[in-house]
């Protein structure tokens, strides 16, 4: 099976300006940073249930080209990803390191994202961010 669920990209004038990379839990578990996130999913509640009770994928790297930040490109990509994966998964789960203020500010004011808790790792402290594909 494909370990990635397809990389969702946005281009402008032939140039890549943004991408989202959802992947299966099994694939993400092989990456040390994401494995820490996955092992904490049983401890984090979302809508009254542990994350482990949902069908979820891990949304790995998100990258928006600097000149396109704040223009809604990533929100459109998330909508496209939701459309593509909603029948397969309930949620997309991601983590943002607390010291990554650019990412924290960009993600936490988006209506399509919910913070479900925090977790520590050797690499720093992180927030769980949920993309609810059912909404």
PDB file of C-alpha atoms in Angstrom:
ATOM      1  CA  UNK A   1       0.000   0.000   0.000  1.00  0.00           C
ATOM      2  CA  UNK A   2       1.055   3.595  -0.523  1.00  0.00           C
ATOM      3  CA  UNK A   3       2.542   5.037   2.692  1.00  0.00           C
ATOM      4  CA  UNK A   4       1.516   8.546   1.662  1.00  0.00           C
ATOM      5  CA  UNK A   5      -2.010   9.573   0.887  1.00  0.00           C
ATOM      6  CA  UNK A   6      -0.936  11.829  -1.930  1.00  0.00           C
ATOM      7  CA  UNK A   7       0.801  15.145  -1.562  1.00  0.00           C
ATOM      8  CA  UNK A   8      -1.615  18.042  -2.028  1.00  0.00           C
ATOM      9  CA  UNK A   9       0.105  20.948  -3.773  1.00  0.00           C
ATOM     10  CA  UNK A  10      -0.664  24.495  -4.867  1.00  0.00           C
ATOM     11  CA  UNK A  11       1.103  26.152  -7.776  1.00  0.00           C
ATOM     12  CA  UNK A  12       1.101  29.683  -9.086  1.00  0.00           C
ATOM     13  CA  UNK A  13       2.575  30.464 -12.499  1.00  0.00           C
ATOM     14  CA  UNK A  14       4.120  26.991 -12.568  1.00  0.00           C
ATOM     15  CA  UNK A  15       5.894  27.472  -9.220  1.00  0.00           C
ATOM     16  CA  UNK A  16       5.165  25.342  -6.154  1.00  0.00           C
ATOM     17  CA  UNK A  17       3.843  27.651  -3.420  1.00  0.00           C
ATOM     18  CA  UNK A  18       2.377  25.267  -0.822  1.00  0.00           C
ATOM     19  CA  UNK A  19       2.023  21.587   0.009  1.00  0.00           C
ATOM     20  CA  UNK A  20       0.480  19.247   2.579  1.00  0.00           C
ATOM     21  CA  UNK A  21       1.742  15.702   3.059  1.00  0.00           C
ATOM     22  CA  UNK A  22      -0.736  13.316   4.710  1.00  0.00           C
ATOM     23  CA  UNK A  23       0.558   9.812   5.449  1.00  0.00           C
ATOM     24  CA  UNK A  24      -0.647   6.609   7.025  1.00  0.00           C
ATOM     25  CA  UNK A  25      -0.031   6.059  10.729  1.00  0.00           C
ATOM     26  CA  UNK A  26       2.151   3.069   9.860  1.00  0.00           C
ATOM     27  CA  UNK A  27       4.402   5.178   7.655  1.00  0.00           C
ATOM     28  CA  UNK A  28       4.545   8.104  10.084  1.00  0.00           C
ATOM     29  CA  UNK A  29       5.459   5.738  12.954  1.00  0.00           C
ATOM     30  CA  UNK A  30       8.760   5.002  11.185  1.00  0.00           C
ATOM     31  CA  UNK A  31       9.796   8.658  11.528  1.00  0.00           C
ATOM     32  CA  UNK A  32      11.068   9.407  15.059  1.00  0.00           C
ATOM     33  CA  UNK A  33       9.472  12.841  15.376  1.00  0.00           C
ATOM     34  CA  UNK A  34       6.074  11.631  14.169  1.00  0.00           C
ATOM     35  CA  UNK A  35       6.294   8.380  16.126  1.00  0.00           C
ATOM     36  CA  UNK A  36       6.320  10.452  19.317  1.00  0.00           C
ATOM     37  CA  UNK A  37       3.114  12.169  18.164  1.00  0.00           C
ATOM     38  CA  UNK A  38       1.449   8.828  17.375  1.00  0.00           C
ATOM     39  CA  UNK A  39       2.349   7.257  20.708  1.00  0.00           C
ATOM     40  CA  UNK A  40       0.626  10.188  22.475  1.00  0.00           C
ATOM     41  CA  UNK A  41      -2.648   9.906  20.513  1.00  0.00           C
ATOM     42  CA  UNK A  42      -4.222   7.629  23.128  1.00  0.00           C
ATOM     43  CA  UNK A  43      -3.704  10.328  25.770  1.00  0.00           C
ATOM     44  CA  UNK A  44      -5.310  13.183  23.806  1.00  0.00           C
ATOM     45  CA  UNK A  45      -9.086  13.671  23.697  1.00  0.00           C
ATOM     46  CA  UNK A  46     -11.011  15.132  20.771  1.00  0.00           C
ATOM     47  CA  UNK A  47     -14.814  15.431  20.842  1.00  0.00           C
ATOM     48  CA  UNK A  48     -14.860  13.329  24.024  1.00  0.00           C
ATOM     49  CA  UNK A  49     -12.850  10.367  22.677  1.00  0.00           C
ATOM     50  CA  UNK A  50      -9.141   9.499  22.549  1.00  0.00           C
ATOM     51  CA  UNK A  51      -7.588  10.195  19.156  1.00  0.00           C
ATOM     52  CA  UNK A  52      -6.791   6.478  18.915  1.00  0.00           C
ATOM     53  CA  UNK A  53     -10.542   5.795  18.652  1.00  0.00           C
ATOM     54  CA  UNK A  54     -10.696   7.615  15.299  1.00  0.00           C
ATOM     55  CA  UNK A  55      -9.551   6.641  11.829  1.00  0.00           C
ATOM     56  CA  UNK A  56      -6.797   9.182  11.324  1.00  0.00           C
ATOM     57  CA  UNK A  57      -3.848   9.970   9.134  1.00  0.00           C
ATOM     58  CA  UNK A  58      -0.835  12.028  10.091  1.00  0.00           C
ATOM     59  CA  UNK A  59      -0.390  15.310   8.267  1.00  0.00           C
ATOM     60  CA  UNK A  60       3.354  15.723   8.122  1.00  0.00           C
ATOM     61  CA  UNK A  61       5.167  18.635   6.674  1.00  0.00           C
ATOM     62  CA  UNK A  62       3.241  21.748   5.686  1.00  0.00           C
ATOM     63  CA  UNK A  63       5.169  24.271   3.678  1.00  0.00           C
ATOM     64  CA  UNK A  64       3.944  27.628   2.374  1.00  0.00           C
ATOM     65  CA  UNK A  65       6.276  29.763   0.253  1.00  0.00           C
ATOM     66  CA  UNK A  66       7.023  32.943   2.207  1.00  0.00           C
ATOM     67  CA  UNK A  67       5.401  35.376  -0.271  1.00  0.00           C
ATOM     68  CA  UNK A  68       2.145  33.368  -0.232  1.00  0.00           C
ATOM     69  CA  UNK A  69       1.633  33.186   3.519  1.00  0.00           C
ATOM     70  CA  UNK A  70      -1.539  34.753   4.869  1.00  0.00           C
ATOM     71  CA  UNK A  71      -3.320  34.598   1.498  1.00  0.00           C
ATOM     72  CA  UNK A  72      -5.571  31.584   2.159  1.00  0.00           C
ATOM     73  CA  UNK A  73      -3.618  29.161  -0.021  1.00  0.00           C
ATOM     74  CA  UNK A  74      -3.153  26.656   2.805  1.00  0.00           C
ATOM     75  CA  UNK A  75      -6.814  26.852   3.833  1.00  0.00           C
ATOM     76  CA  UNK A  76      -7.768  25.916   0.257  1.00  0.00           C
ATOM     77  CA  UNK A  77      -5.299  23.024   0.313  1.00  0.00           C
ATOM     78  CA  UNK A  78      -6.763  21.718   3.580  1.00  0.00           C
ATOM     79  CA  UNK A  79     -10.244  21.821   2.034  1.00  0.00           C
ATOM     80  CA  UNK A  80      -8.962  19.846  -0.945  1.00  0.00           C
ATOM     81  CA  UNK A  81      -7.223  17.321   1.314  1.00  0.00           C
ATOM     82  CA  UNK A  82     -10.409  16.926   3.381  1.00  0.00           C
ATOM     83  CA  UNK A  83     -12.412  16.292   0.223  1.00  0.00           C
ATOM     84  CA  UNK A  84      -9.912  13.656  -0.916  1.00  0.00           C
ATOM     85  CA  UNK A  85      -9.568  11.806   2.400  1.00  0.00           C
ATOM     86  CA  UNK A  86     -12.952  12.243   4.141  1.00  0.00           C
ATOM     87  CA  UNK A  87     -14.208   8.790   3.149  1.00  0.00           C
ATOM     88  CA  UNK A  88     -11.045   7.096   4.384  1.00  0.00           C
ATOM     89  CA  UNK A  89     -10.261   8.999   7.594  1.00  0.00           C
ATOM     90  CA  UNK A  90     -12.185  10.876  10.276  1.00  0.00           C
ATOM     91  CA  UNK A  91      -9.278  13.148  11.166  1.00  0.00           C
ATOM     92  CA  UNK A  92      -5.880  14.377  10.152  1.00  0.00           C
ATOM     93  CA  UNK A  93      -3.505  14.793  13.099  1.00  0.00           C
ATOM     94  CA  UNK A  94      -0.468  17.032  13.114  1.00  0.00           C
ATOM     95  CA  UNK A  95       1.894  18.587  15.612  1.00  0.00           C
ATOM     96  CA  UNK A  96       3.334  22.088  15.859  1.00  0.00           C
ATOM     97  CA  UNK A  97       6.335  22.813  18.037  1.00  0.00           C
ATOM     98  CA  UNK A  98       5.479  25.565  20.533  1.00  0.00           C
ATOM     99  CA  UNK A  99       8.615  27.543  19.654  1.00  0.00           C
ATOM    100  CA  UNK A 100       7.639  27.627  15.945  1.00  0.00           C
ATOM    101  CA  UNK A 101       5.767  30.907  16.300  1.00  0.00           C
ATOM    102  CA  UNK A 102       5.261  31.403  12.549  1.00  0.00           C
ATOM    103  CA  UNK A 103       3.493  28.041  12.244  1.00  0.00           C
ATOM    104  CA  UNK A 104       1.629  28.471  15.532  1.00  0.00           C
ATOM    105  CA  UNK A 105       0.260  31.874  14.483  1.00  0.00           C
ATOM    106  CA  UNK A 106      -0.628  30.655  11.006  1.00  0.00           C
ATOM    107  CA  UNK A 107      -2.455  27.527  12.134  1.00  0.00           C
ATOM    108  CA  UNK A 108      -4.178  28.479  15.345  1.00  0.00           C
ATOM    109  CA  UNK A 109      -6.380  31.176  13.825  1.00  0.00           C
ATOM    110  CA  UNK A 110      -7.711  28.899  11.061  1.00  0.00           C
ATOM    111  CA  UNK A 111     -11.331  27.765  11.435  1.00  0.00           C
ATOM    112  CA  UNK A 112     -10.587  24.326   9.956  1.00  0.00           C
ATOM    113  CA  UNK A 113      -8.076  23.442  12.712  1.00  0.00           C
ATOM    114  CA  UNK A 114      -8.540  22.569  16.364  1.00  0.00           C
ATOM    115  CA  UNK A 115      -5.893  22.286  19.062  1.00  0.00           C
ATOM    116  CA  UNK A 116      -6.565  19.123  21.065  1.00  0.00           C
ATOM    117  CA  UNK A 117      -3.728  19.201  23.577  1.00  0.00           C
ATOM    118  CA  UNK A 118       0.024  19.314  24.061  1.00  0.00           C
ATOM    119  CA  UNK A 119       2.768  16.731  24.348  1.00  0.00           C
ATOM    120  CA  UNK A 120       6.456  16.841  25.228  1.00  0.00           C
ATOM    121  CA  UNK A 121       9.184  15.165  23.192  1.00  0.00           C
ATOM    122  CA  UNK A 122      12.962  15.146  23.155  1.00  0.00           C
ATOM    123  CA  UNK A 123      12.752  17.709  20.334  1.00  0.00           C
ATOM    124  CA  UNK A 124      10.578  20.133  22.312  1.00  0.00           C
ATOM    125  CA  UNK A 125       6.975  20.693  23.341  1.00  0.00           C
ATOM    126  CA  UNK A 126       4.235  20.349  20.731  1.00  0.00           C
ATOM    127  CA  UNK A 127       0.543  21.083  20.229  1.00  0.00           C
ATOM    128  CA  UNK A 128      -1.748  18.479  18.681  1.00  0.00           C
ATOM    129  CA  UNK A 129      -3.588  20.040  15.762  1.00  0.00           C
ATOM    130  CA  UNK A 130      -6.679  18.314  14.358  1.00  0.00           C
ATOM    131  CA  UNK A 131      -8.074  18.575  10.830  1.00  0.00           C
ATOM    132  CA  UNK A 132     -11.618  17.199  11.161  1.00  0.00           C
ATOM    133  CA  UNK A 133     -12.477  15.653   7.800  1.00  0.00           C
ATOM    134  CA  UNK A 134     -16.072  14.964   8.884  1.00  0.00           C
ATOM    135  CA  UNK A 135     -17.032  18.675   9.025  1.00  0.00           C
TER     136      UNK A 135
END
